[in-house]
Amino acid sequence: MSVHPEGVKKLLASDLLKMKNDGKKISMITAYSYPQGMIVDEAGIDIILVGDSLGMVELGYIDTVPVTMDEMLSHTKAVTRAVKRAHVVGDLPFMSYNISTEQAVTNAGILYQQGRSDSIKFEGGQDFAPICSAITKAGIPVFGHIGLTPQTAATMGGFKVQGKSLDAAKAVLDDALALQDAGAFAVILEAIPQQLAQIITEKLDIVTVGIGGGPHCDGQVLVFHDMLGMFKRFTPKFVKVYGQMFDTQVELVKEFISDVEGESFPGPEHSFNMKADMVGELKKALGVE
Ligand code: KIV
């Protein structure tokens, strides 16, 4: 563990690996802003992903493809400024690591050094093992992401469960093993059959975190807006919705509008007063008598 300036112990890759070894389940959630970072850290989450899902749930893009490094960096900085204990993962957006190893290491370095994330994540398996190895060798802990990889969903026939045939399942396992061999300390398993996720979790020494990977992964991750009912466009099958925060916030803003229109806000408790004997003088001075 490292220690935050305020004395709180920060979770490092080694602590997460120890949790796997101790059989302690790991909780992970996305966050994209300073207040969201504070909320999930205060709740005691183990890992925060500043995911490129940002593009859809915060920036209004149709998918994650348009998200840029500048956007990821800005949001990663906001979250890391808020977080004391949780391990923060910065997410490399589409085309920020796909061109060359040099490009991948440079952009991983930006999220790690300027964004102050504790590790970085990118999508892809065996084909990306050399990139994983180069980033790890540069001294940056790597979190993999295999199974359904949203940035390249168009080449997978859309957002579909992966690893369903024997060959496809073996390819997902090979992806996981390749990332482990290349130095990754953890891997997200997205939208694969739970039986396959269990085998991968048992075979790997590194941490597995599932999103649509069933209950046998070492940890579970959900998107902040999905679990809080704040993203209305669609809700994947693997999401458990814990509240309807979109509707709750609409109701609270409606209450404010009604208070303003009904003149019940602001009340005396929200207003400032001048000394009573100055009011007459003020009116005279401003010519409003
Ligand atoms: O960007 C993201 O939020 C993710 C999760 C779906 C794991 O990659």
PDB file of C-alpha atoms and ligand atoms in Angstrom:
ATOM      1  CA  MET A   1       0.000   0.000   0.000  1.00  0.00           C
ATOM      2  CA  SER A   2       1.079   3.608  -0.549  1.00  0.00           C
ATOM      3  CA  VAL A   3      -0.148   6.386   1.729  1.00  0.00           C
ATOM      4  CA  HIS A   4      -2.263   9.338   0.498  1.00  0.00           C
ATOM      5  CA  PRO A   5      -1.095  12.782   1.775  1.00  0.00           C
ATOM      6  CA  GLU A   6      -4.069  12.722   4.174  1.00  0.00           C
ATOM      7  CA  GLY A   7      -2.812   9.477   5.724  1.00  0.00           C
ATOM      8  CA  VAL A   8      -5.211   7.068   3.999  1.00  0.00           C
ATOM      9  CA  LYS A   9      -3.663   3.865   2.595  1.00  0.00           C
ATOM     10  CA  LYS A  10      -4.133   3.611  -1.176  1.00  0.00           C
ATOM     11  CA  LEU A  11      -4.829   0.258  -2.819  1.00  0.00           C
ATOM     12  CA  LEU A  12      -2.115  -0.792  -5.251  1.00  0.00           C
ATOM     13  CA  ALA A  13      -2.011  -3.664  -7.741  1.00  0.00           C
ATOM     14  CA  SER A  14      -0.222  -5.780  -5.100  1.00  0.00           C
ATOM     15  CA  ASP A  15      -3.084  -5.246  -2.609  1.00  0.00           C
ATOM     16  CA  LEU A  16      -5.629  -6.355  -5.216  1.00  0.00           C
ATOM     17  CA  LEU A  17      -3.605  -9.479  -6.004  1.00  0.00           C
ATOM     18  CA  LYS A  18      -3.500 -10.225  -2.277  1.00  0.00           C
ATOM     19  CA  MET A  19      -7.286  -9.890  -2.104  1.00  0.00           C
ATOM     20  CA  LYS A  20      -7.576 -12.535  -4.841  1.00  0.00           C
ATOM     21  CA  ASN A  21      -5.197 -14.825  -2.958  1.00  0.00           C
ATOM     22  CA  ASP A  22      -7.140 -14.292   0.283  1.00  0.00           C
ATOM     23  CA  GLY A  23     -10.430 -15.056  -1.491  1.00  0.00           C
ATOM     24  CA  LYS A  24     -11.806 -11.574  -0.756  1.00  0.00           C
ATOM     25  CA  LYS A  25     -14.182 -10.296  -3.452  1.00  0.00           C
ATOM     26  CA  ILE A  26     -13.202  -7.025  -5.130  1.00  0.00           C
ATOM     27  CA  SER A  27     -15.662  -4.199  -5.886  1.00  0.00           C
ATOM     28  CA  MET A  28     -15.134  -1.876  -8.847  1.00  0.00           C
ATOM     29  CA  ILE A  29     -17.213   0.938 -10.331  1.00  0.00           C
ATOM     30  CA  THR A  30     -16.751   3.674 -12.894  1.00  0.00           C
ATOM     31  CA  ALA A  31     -16.556   7.381 -12.029  1.00  0.00           C
ATOM     32  CA  TYR A  32     -15.835  10.356 -14.245  1.00  0.00           C
ATOM     33  CA  SER A  33     -15.901  13.480 -12.084  1.00  0.00           C
ATOM     34  CA  TYR A  34     -14.630  14.897  -8.795  1.00  0.00           C
ATOM     35  CA  PRO A  35     -17.943  14.423  -6.932  1.00  0.00           C
ATOM     36  CA  GLN A  36     -18.463  10.914  -8.326  1.00  0.00           C
ATOM     37  CA  GLY A  37     -14.909  10.015  -7.254  1.00  0.00           C
ATOM     38  CA  MET A  38     -15.639  11.287  -3.745  1.00  0.00           C
ATOM     39  CA  ILE A  39     -18.936   9.394  -3.513  1.00  0.00           C
ATOM     40  CA  VAL A  40     -17.594   5.990  -4.532  1.00  0.00           C
ATOM     41  CA  ASP A  41     -14.368   6.356  -2.512  1.00  0.00           C
ATOM     42  CA  GLU A  42     -16.333   7.338   0.578  1.00  0.00           C
ATOM     43  CA  ALA A  43     -18.542   4.271   0.049  1.00  0.00           C
ATOM     44  CA  GLY A  44     -15.398   2.121   0.260  1.00  0.00           C
ATOM     45  CA  ILE A  45     -15.116   0.824  -3.314  1.00  0.00           C
ATOM     46  CA  ASP A  46     -11.836  -1.000  -4.051  1.00  0.00           C
ATOM     47  CA  ILE A  47     -11.270   0.047  -7.679  1.00  0.00           C
ATOM     48  CA  ILE A  48     -12.513   3.042  -9.661  1.00  0.00           C
ATOM     49  CA  LEU A  49     -12.372   2.932 -13.450  1.00  0.00           C
ATOM     50  CA  VAL A  50     -12.395   6.259 -15.248  1.00  0.00           C
ATOM     51  CA  GLY A  51     -13.802   4.379 -18.217  1.00  0.00           C
ATOM     52  CA  ASP A  52     -14.263   5.529 -21.775  1.00  0.00           C
ATOM     53  CA  SER A  53     -17.961   4.744 -21.162  1.00  0.00           C
ATOM     54  CA  LEU A  54     -17.627   8.414 -20.220  1.00  0.00           C
ATOM     55  CA  GLY A  55     -18.377   9.097 -23.879  1.00  0.00           C
ATOM     56  CA  MET A  56     -21.880   7.677 -23.608  1.00  0.00           C
ATOM     57  CA  VAL A  57     -22.959   8.391 -20.056  1.00  0.00           C
ATOM     58  CA  GLU A  58     -21.385  11.833 -19.553  1.00  0.00           C
ATOM     59  CA  LEU A  59     -20.587  13.307 -22.969  1.00  0.00           C
ATOM     60  CA  GLY A  60     -23.629  12.150 -24.971  1.00  0.00           C
ATOM     61  CA  TYR A  61     -21.792  10.290 -27.744  1.00  0.00           C
ATOM     62  CA  ILE A  62     -23.536   7.341 -29.352  1.00  0.00           C
ATOM     63  CA  ASP A  63     -20.691   4.961 -28.329  1.00  0.00           C
ATOM     64  CA  THR A  64     -17.117   5.069 -26.965  1.00  0.00           C
ATOM     65  CA  VAL A  65     -15.377   5.463 -30.346  1.00  0.00           C
ATOM     66  CA  PRO A  66     -15.206   9.309 -30.431  1.00  0.00           C
ATOM     67  CA  VAL A  67     -13.635   9.648 -26.953  1.00  0.00           C
ATOM     68  CA  THR A  68     -10.236  11.379 -27.069  1.00  0.00           C
ATOM     69  CA  MET A  69      -7.117  11.303 -24.902  1.00  0.00           C
ATOM     70  CA  ASP A  70      -7.767  14.938 -23.898  1.00  0.00           C
ATOM     71  CA  GLU A  71     -11.212  13.999 -22.594  1.00  0.00           C
ATOM     72  CA  MET A  72      -9.881  10.937 -20.758  1.00  0.00           C
ATOM     73  CA  LEU A  73      -7.063  12.937 -19.198  1.00  0.00           C
ATOM     74  CA  SER A  74      -9.301  15.725 -17.979  1.00  0.00           C
ATOM     75  CA  HIS A  75     -11.782  13.303 -16.340  1.00  0.00           C
ATOM     76  CA  THR A  76      -9.023  11.077 -14.923  1.00  0.00           C
ATOM     77  CA  LYS A  77      -7.479  14.121 -13.239  1.00  0.00           C
ATOM     78  CA  ALA A  78     -10.832  15.125 -11.746  1.00  0.00           C
ATOM     79  CA  VAL A  79     -11.358  11.656 -10.250  1.00  0.00           C
ATOM     80  CA  THR A  80      -7.825  11.188  -8.919  1.00  0.00           C
ATOM     81  CA  ARG A  81      -8.033  14.590  -7.192  1.00  0.00           C
ATOM     82  CA  ALA A  82     -11.016  13.232  -5.242  1.00  0.00           C
ATOM     83  CA  VAL A  83      -9.879   9.727  -4.347  1.00  0.00           C
ATOM     84  CA  LYS A  84      -7.914   8.758  -1.257  1.00  0.00           C
ATOM     85  CA  ARG A  85      -8.170   4.971  -0.907  1.00  0.00           C
ATOM     86  CA  ALA A  86      -9.466   3.291  -4.060  1.00  0.00           C
ATOM     87  CA  HIS A  87      -7.181   2.100  -6.848  1.00  0.00           C
ATOM     88  CA  VAL A  88      -7.901   4.343  -9.862  1.00  0.00           C
ATOM     89  CA  VAL A  89      -7.648   2.884 -13.375  1.00  0.00           C
ATOM     90  CA  GLY A  90      -7.242   5.216 -16.355  1.00  0.00           C
ATOM     91  CA  ASP A  91      -8.754   3.946 -19.621  1.00  0.00           C
ATOM     92  CA  LEU A  92      -6.991   4.325 -22.977  1.00  0.00           C
ATOM     93  CA  PRO A  93      -9.568   5.419 -25.589  1.00  0.00           C
ATOM     94  CA  PHE A  94      -9.960   4.002 -29.091  1.00  0.00           C
ATOM     95  CA  MET A  95      -6.985   4.699 -31.397  1.00  0.00           C
ATOM     96  CA  SER A  96      -4.786   5.935 -28.539  1.00  0.00           C
ATOM     97  CA  TYR A  97      -2.876   2.610 -28.381  1.00  0.00           C
ATOM     98  CA  ASN A  98      -3.755   0.858 -31.654  1.00  0.00           C
ATOM     99  CA  ILE A  99      -1.175   2.407 -33.982  1.00  0.00           C
ATOM    100  CA  SER A 100       2.176   1.510 -32.420  1.00  0.00           C
ATOM    101  CA  THR A 101       3.798   0.362 -29.193  1.00  0.00           C
ATOM    102  CA  GLU A 102       5.410   3.785 -28.869  1.00  0.00           C
ATOM    103  CA  GLN A 103       2.015   5.507 -29.136  1.00  0.00           C
ATOM    104  CA  ALA A 104       0.557   3.117 -26.531  1.00  0.00           C
ATOM    105  CA  VAL A 105       3.371   3.670 -24.024  1.00  0.00           C
ATOM    106  CA  THR A 106       3.249   7.447 -24.536  1.00  0.00           C
ATOM    107  CA  ASN A 107      -0.509   7.634 -23.931  1.00  0.00           C
ATOM    108  CA  ALA A 108      -0.395   5.210 -20.992  1.00  0.00           C
ATOM    109  CA  GLY A 109       2.301   7.489 -19.552  1.00  0.00           C
ATOM    110  CA  ILE A 110       0.032  10.529 -19.951  1.00  0.00           C
ATOM    111  CA  LEU A 111      -2.858   8.973 -17.994  1.00  0.00           C
ATOM    112  CA  TYR A 112      -0.460   7.642 -15.347  1.00  0.00           C
ATOM    113  CA  GLN A 113       1.898  10.615 -14.979  1.00  0.00           C
ATOM    114  CA  GLN A 114      -0.424  13.567 -15.630  1.00  0.00           C
ATOM    115  CA  GLY A 115      -3.759  11.920 -14.766  1.00  0.00           C
ATOM    116  CA  ARG A 116      -2.238  10.271 -11.652  1.00  0.00           C
ATOM    117  CA  SER A 117      -4.119   7.012 -12.208  1.00  0.00           C
ATOM    118  CA  ASP A 118      -2.717   3.988 -10.370  1.00  0.00           C
ATOM    119  CA  SER A 119      -2.818   1.775 -13.473  1.00  0.00           C
ATOM    120  CA  ILE A 120      -4.088   1.934 -17.044  1.00  0.00           C
ATOM    121  CA  LYS A 121      -6.517  -0.256 -19.016  1.00  0.00           C
ATOM    122  CA  PHE A 122      -6.908  -1.014 -22.687  1.00  0.00           C
ATOM    123  CA  GLU A 123      -9.088  -3.406 -24.659  1.00  0.00           C
ATOM    124  CA  GLY A 124      -7.684  -6.449 -26.442  1.00  0.00           C
ATOM    125  CA  GLY A 125      -6.034  -9.828 -25.890  1.00  0.00           C
ATOM    126  CA  GLN A 126      -3.233 -11.766 -27.590  1.00  0.00           C
ATOM    127  CA  ASP A 127      -2.697  -9.176 -30.334  1.00  0.00           C
ATOM    128  CA  PHE A 128      -2.047  -6.559 -27.662  1.00  0.00           C
ATOM    129  CA  ALA A 129       0.347  -8.612 -25.524  1.00  0.00           C
ATOM    130  CA  PRO A 130       3.417  -6.746 -26.878  1.00  0.00           C
ATOM    131  CA  ILE A 131       1.784  -3.439 -25.901  1.00  0.00           C
ATOM    132  CA  CYS A 132       0.939  -4.802 -22.459  1.00  0.00           C
ATOM    133  CA  SER A 133       4.532  -5.879 -22.030  1.00  0.00           C
ATOM    134  CA  ALA A 134       5.949  -2.510 -23.156  1.00  0.00           C
ATOM    135  CA  ILE A 135       3.672  -0.489 -20.841  1.00  0.00           C
ATOM    136  CA  THR A 136       4.467  -2.796 -17.913  1.00  0.00           C
ATOM    137  CA  LYS A 137       8.187  -2.489 -18.623  1.00  0.00           C
ATOM    138  CA  ALA A 138       7.792   1.310 -18.577  1.00  0.00           C
ATOM    139  CA  GLY A 139       6.686   0.880 -14.942  1.00  0.00           C
ATOM    140  CA  ILE A 140       2.951   1.317 -15.380  1.00  0.00           C
ATOM    141  CA  PRO A 141       0.611  -1.401 -14.005  1.00  0.00           C
ATOM    142  CA  VAL A 142      -1.726  -2.750 -16.706  1.00  0.00           C
ATOM    143  CA  PHE A 143      -5.396  -3.806 -16.429  1.00  0.00           C
ATOM    144  CA  GLY A 144      -6.561  -5.821 -19.456  1.00  0.00           C
ATOM    145  CA  HIS A 145     -10.073  -6.011 -20.921  1.00  0.00           C
ATOM    146  CA  ILE A 146     -11.228  -9.015 -22.981  1.00  0.00           C
ATOM    147  CA  GLY A 147     -14.415 -10.800 -24.044  1.00  0.00           C
ATOM    148  CA  LEU A 148     -16.712  -8.118 -25.430  1.00  0.00           C
ATOM    149  CA  THR A 149     -14.555  -5.075 -26.183  1.00  0.00           C
ATOM    150  CA  PRO A 150     -16.916  -2.128 -26.808  1.00  0.00           C
ATOM    151  CA  GLN A 151     -14.405  -0.006 -28.772  1.00  0.00           C
ATOM    152  CA  THR A 152     -14.270  -2.687 -31.479  1.00  0.00           C
ATOM    153  CA  ALA A 153     -17.820  -4.057 -31.126  1.00  0.00           C
ATOM    154  CA  ALA A 154     -18.433  -3.231 -34.802  1.00  0.00           C
ATOM    155  CA  THR A 155     -15.970  -5.986 -35.751  1.00  0.00           C
ATOM    156  CA  MET A 156     -17.751  -8.434 -33.393  1.00  0.00           C
ATOM    157  CA  GLY A 157     -21.178  -8.073 -34.975  1.00  0.00           C
ATOM    158  CA  GLY A 158     -22.274  -5.616 -32.272  1.00  0.00           C
ATOM    159  CA  PHE A 159     -22.620  -5.871 -28.493  1.00  0.00           C
ATOM    160  CA  LYS A 160     -22.847  -9.676 -28.257  1.00  0.00           C
ATOM    161  CA  VAL A 161     -21.850 -12.250 -25.652  1.00  0.00           C
ATOM    162  CA  GLN A 162     -18.388 -13.601 -26.543  1.00  0.00           C
ATOM    163  CA  GLY A 163     -16.786 -17.033 -26.066  1.00  0.00           C
ATOM    164  CA  LYS A 164     -19.926 -19.088 -26.651  1.00  0.00           C
ATOM    165  CA  SER A 165     -18.468 -21.743 -28.984  1.00  0.00           C
ATOM    166  CA  LEU A 166     -15.582 -24.018 -27.940  1.00  0.00           C
ATOM    167  CA  ASP A 167     -13.136 -22.245 -30.257  1.00  0.00           C
ATOM    168  CA  ALA A 168     -14.272 -18.807 -29.150  1.00  0.00           C
ATOM    169  CA  ALA A 169     -14.054 -19.802 -25.470  1.00  0.00           C
ATOM    170  CA  LYS A 170     -10.505 -21.095 -25.976  1.00  0.00           C
ATOM    171  CA  ALA A 171      -9.572 -17.821 -27.712  1.00  0.00           C
ATOM    172  CA  VAL A 172     -10.824 -15.800 -24.717  1.00  0.00           C
ATOM    173  CA  LEU A 173      -8.800 -18.001 -22.337  1.00  0.00           C
ATOM    174  CA  ASP A 174      -5.732 -17.577 -24.572  1.00  0.00           C
ATOM    175  CA  ASP A 175      -6.273 -13.803 -24.500  1.00  0.00           C
ATOM    176  CA  ALA A 176      -6.315 -13.871 -20.694  1.00  0.00           C
ATOM    177  CA  LEU A 177      -3.177 -16.015 -20.476  1.00  0.00           C
ATOM    178  CA  ALA A 178      -1.355 -13.819 -23.018  1.00  0.00           C
ATOM    179  CA  LEU A 179      -2.071 -10.670 -20.992  1.00  0.00           C
ATOM    180  CA  GLN A 180      -0.986 -12.386 -17.779  1.00  0.00           C
ATOM    181  CA  ASP A 181       2.262 -13.519 -19.432  1.00  0.00           C
ATOM    182  CA  ALA A 182       2.802  -9.978 -20.724  1.00  0.00           C
ATOM    183  CA  GLY A 183       2.653  -8.567 -17.184  1.00  0.00           C
ATOM    184  CA  ALA A 184      -0.965  -7.432 -16.652  1.00  0.00           C
ATOM    185  CA  PHE A 185      -2.039  -7.630 -12.990  1.00  0.00           C
ATOM    186  CA  ALA A 186      -5.780  -7.780 -13.686  1.00  0.00           C
ATOM    187  CA  VAL A 187      -8.256  -8.298 -16.493  1.00  0.00           C
ATOM    188  CA  ILE A 188     -11.878  -7.369 -17.106  1.00  0.00           C
ATOM    189  CA  LEU A 189     -14.018 -10.195 -18.477  1.00  0.00           C
ATOM    190  CA  GLU A 190     -16.950  -8.597 -20.288  1.00  0.00           C
ATOM    191  CA  ALA A 191     -20.039 -10.473 -21.489  1.00  0.00           C
ATOM    192  CA  ILE A 192     -18.800 -14.074 -21.505  1.00  0.00           C
ATOM    193  CA  PRO A 193     -20.531 -17.212 -20.162  1.00  0.00           C
ATOM    194  CA  GLN A 194     -20.085 -17.550 -16.409  1.00  0.00           C
ATOM    195  CA  GLN A 195     -18.665 -21.079 -16.774  1.00  0.00           C
ATOM    196  CA  LEU A 196     -15.848 -19.741 -18.966  1.00  0.00           C
ATOM    197  CA  ALA A 197     -15.219 -16.819 -16.576  1.00  0.00           C
ATOM    198  CA  GLN A 198     -14.905 -19.329 -13.709  1.00  0.00           C
ATOM    199  CA  ILE A 199     -12.321 -21.402 -15.569  1.00  0.00           C
ATOM    200  CA  ILE A 200     -10.323 -18.282 -16.484  1.00  0.00           C
ATOM    201  CA  THR A 201     -10.477 -17.004 -12.900  1.00  0.00           C
ATOM    202  CA  GLU A 202      -9.234 -20.340 -11.551  1.00  0.00           C
ATOM    203  CA  LYS A 203      -6.473 -20.638 -14.160  1.00  0.00           C
ATOM    204  CA  LEU A 204      -5.113 -17.105 -13.725  1.00  0.00           C
ATOM    205  CA  ASP A 205      -2.919 -15.812 -10.918  1.00  0.00           C
ATOM    206  CA  ILE A 206      -3.957 -12.264 -11.795  1.00  0.00           C
ATOM    207  CA  VAL A 207      -7.258 -10.637 -10.774  1.00  0.00           C
ATOM    208  CA  THR A 208     -10.392 -11.098 -12.900  1.00  0.00           C
ATOM    209  CA  VAL A 209     -13.200  -8.563 -12.712  1.00  0.00           C
ATOM    210  CA  GLY A 210     -16.479  -9.418 -14.392  1.00  0.00           C
ATOM    211  CA  ILE A 211     -19.066  -7.263 -16.124  1.00  0.00           C
ATOM    212  CA  GLY A 212     -21.498  -9.819 -17.448  1.00  0.00           C
ATOM    213  CA  GLY A 213     -18.989 -12.509 -16.454  1.00  0.00           C
ATOM    214  CA  GLY A 214     -21.048 -14.147 -13.703  1.00  0.00           C
ATOM    215  CA  PRO A 215     -20.413 -14.599  -9.967  1.00  0.00           C
ATOM    216  CA  HIS A 216     -17.140 -16.551 -10.033  1.00  0.00           C
ATOM    217  CA  CYS A 217     -14.826 -13.678 -11.040  1.00  0.00           C
ATOM    218  CA  ASP A 218     -12.559 -12.234  -8.344  1.00  0.00           C
ATOM    219  CA  GLY A 219     -14.447  -8.944  -8.568  1.00  0.00           C
ATOM    220  CA  GLN A 220     -17.404  -7.206 -10.195  1.00  0.00           C
ATOM    221  CA  VAL A 221     -17.624  -3.879 -12.010  1.00  0.00           C
ATOM    222  CA  LEU A 222     -20.623  -1.767 -13.008  1.00  0.00           C
ATOM    223  CA  VAL A 223     -20.980   1.593 -14.701  1.00  0.00           C
ATOM    224  CA  PHE A 224     -21.949   4.274 -12.127  1.00  0.00           C
ATOM    225  CA  HIS A 225     -24.810   5.652 -14.244  1.00  0.00           C
ATOM    226  CA  ASP A 226     -26.207   2.180 -15.008  1.00  0.00           C
ATOM    227  CA  MET A 227     -26.377   1.011 -11.393  1.00  0.00           C
ATOM    228  CA  LEU A 228     -27.866   4.287 -10.193  1.00  0.00           C
ATOM    229  CA  GLY A 229     -30.507   4.470 -12.927  1.00  0.00           C
ATOM    230  CA  MET A 230     -28.999   7.592 -14.473  1.00  0.00           C
ATOM    231  CA  PHE A 231     -28.584   6.367 -18.071  1.00  0.00           C
ATOM    232  CA  LYS A 232     -31.907   5.902 -19.802  1.00  0.00           C
ATOM    233  CA  ARG A 233     -30.886   4.891 -23.344  1.00  0.00           C
ATOM    234  CA  PHE A 234     -30.463   1.179 -22.588  1.00  0.00           C
ATOM    235  CA  THR A 235     -29.638  -1.141 -19.680  1.00  0.00           C
ATOM    236  CA  PRO A 236     -27.617  -4.303 -20.425  1.00  0.00           C
ATOM    237  CA  LYS A 237     -28.827  -7.615 -18.928  1.00  0.00           C
ATOM    238  CA  PHE A 238     -25.814  -7.801 -16.587  1.00  0.00           C
ATOM    239  CA  VAL A 239     -26.679  -4.550 -14.775  1.00  0.00           C
ATOM    240  CA  LYS A 240     -28.361  -4.502 -11.380  1.00  0.00           C
ATOM    241  CA  VAL A 241     -30.108  -1.142 -10.983  1.00  0.00           C
ATOM    242  CA  TYR A 242     -29.882   0.008  -7.361  1.00  0.00           C
ATOM    243  CA  GLY A 243     -31.902   3.205  -7.642  1.00  0.00           C
ATOM    244  CA  GLN A 244     -33.592   5.615 -10.017  1.00  0.00           C
ATOM    245  CA  MET A 245     -31.355   8.627  -9.533  1.00  0.00           C
ATOM    246  CA  PHE A 246     -32.310  10.205 -12.878  1.00  0.00           C
ATOM    247  CA  ASP A 247     -35.958  10.335 -11.824  1.00  0.00           C
ATOM    248  CA  THR A 248     -35.068  11.401  -8.281  1.00  0.00           C
ATOM    249  CA  GLN A 249     -33.011  14.313  -9.594  1.00  0.00           C
ATOM    250  CA  VAL A 250     -35.754  15.348 -12.050  1.00  0.00           C
ATOM    251  CA  GLU A 251     -38.212  15.419  -9.113  1.00  0.00           C
ATOM    252  CA  LEU A 252     -35.853  17.551  -6.995  1.00  0.00           C
ATOM    253  CA  VAL A 253     -35.306  20.055  -9.812  1.00  0.00           C
ATOM    254  CA  LYS A 254     -39.091  20.179 -10.369  1.00  0.00           C
ATOM    255  CA  GLU A 255     -39.488  21.026  -6.667  1.00  0.00           C
ATOM    256  CA  PHE A 256     -37.027  23.901  -7.074  1.00  0.00           C
ATOM    257  CA  ILE A 257     -38.892  25.222 -10.137  1.00  0.00           C
ATOM    258  CA  SER A 258     -42.155  25.090  -8.234  1.00  0.00           C
ATOM    259  CA  ASP A 259     -40.585  26.895  -5.225  1.00  0.00           C
ATOM    260  CA  VAL A 260     -39.287  29.665  -7.499  1.00  0.00           C
ATOM    261  CA  GLU A 261     -42.598  30.010  -9.340  1.00  0.00           C
ATOM    262  CA  GLY A 262     -44.574  29.874  -6.066  1.00  0.00           C
ATOM    263  CA  GLU A 263     -42.181  32.344  -4.416  1.00  0.00           C
ATOM    264  CA  SER A 264     -41.454  30.039  -1.497  1.00  0.00           C
ATOM    265  CA  PHE A 265     -37.737  30.137  -2.321  1.00  0.00           C
ATOM    266  CA  PRO A 266     -35.630  31.903  -1.238  1.00  0.00           C
ATOM    267  CA  GLY A 267     -36.903  32.113   2.337  1.00  0.00           C
ATOM    268  CA  PRO A 268     -35.561  34.387   5.073  1.00  0.00           C
ATOM    269  CA  GLU A 269     -32.995  31.689   5.965  1.00  0.00           C
ATOM    270  CA  HIS A 270     -31.454  31.963   2.462  1.00  0.00           C
ATOM    271  CA  SER A 271     -31.363  35.787   2.321  1.00  0.00           C
ATOM    272  CA  PHE A 272     -28.956  38.440   3.628  1.00  0.00           C
ATOM    273  CA  ASN A 273     -29.986  41.532   5.627  1.00  0.00           C
ATOM    274  CA  MET A 274     -28.598  44.987   5.955  1.00  0.00           C
ATOM    275  CA  LYS A 275     -28.734  46.722   9.356  1.00  0.00           C
ATOM    276  CA  ALA A 276     -32.316  48.062   9.695  1.00  0.00           C
ATOM    277  CA  ASP A 277     -31.220  51.674  10.283  1.00  0.00           C
ATOM    278  CA  MET A 278     -29.220  51.649   7.033  1.00  0.00           C
ATOM    279  CA  VAL A 279     -32.114  50.716   4.757  1.00  0.00           C
ATOM    280  CA  GLY A 280     -33.639  54.222   4.729  1.00  0.00           C
ATOM    281  CA  GLU A 281     -30.233  55.783   4.080  1.00  0.00           C
ATOM    282  CA  LEU A 282     -29.561  53.356   1.252  1.00  0.00           C
ATOM    283  CA  LYS A 283     -32.859  54.141  -0.461  1.00  0.00           C
ATOM    284  CA  LYS A 284     -32.160  57.865  -0.144  1.00  0.00           C
ATOM    285  CA  ALA A 285     -28.618  57.447  -1.500  1.00  0.00           C
ATOM    286  CA  LEU A 286     -29.837  55.423  -4.490  1.00  0.00           C
ATOM    287  CA  GLY A 287     -32.821  57.728  -5.121  1.00  0.00           C
ATOM    288  CA  VAL A 288     -35.511  55.073  -4.788  1.00  0.00           C
ATOM    289  CA  GLU A 289     -37.715  56.742  -2.137  1.00  0.00           C
TER     290      GLU A 289
HETATM  291  O1  KIV B   1     -15.361   2.082 -20.008  1.00  0.00           O
HETATM  292  C1  KIV B   1     -15.923   1.344 -19.187  1.00  0.00           C
HETATM  293  O2  KIV B   1     -16.772   1.768 -18.391  1.00  0.00           O
HETATM  294  C2  KIV B   1     -15.572  -0.060 -19.171  1.00  0.00           C
HETATM  295  C3  KIV B   1     -16.408  -0.962 -18.318  1.00  0.00           C
HETATM  296  C4  KIV B   1     -17.588  -1.371 -19.089  1.00  0.00           C
HETATM  297  C5  KIV B   1     -15.646  -2.094 -17.794  1.00  0.00           C
HETATM  298  O3  KIV B   1     -14.676  -0.473 -19.842  1.00  0.00           O
END
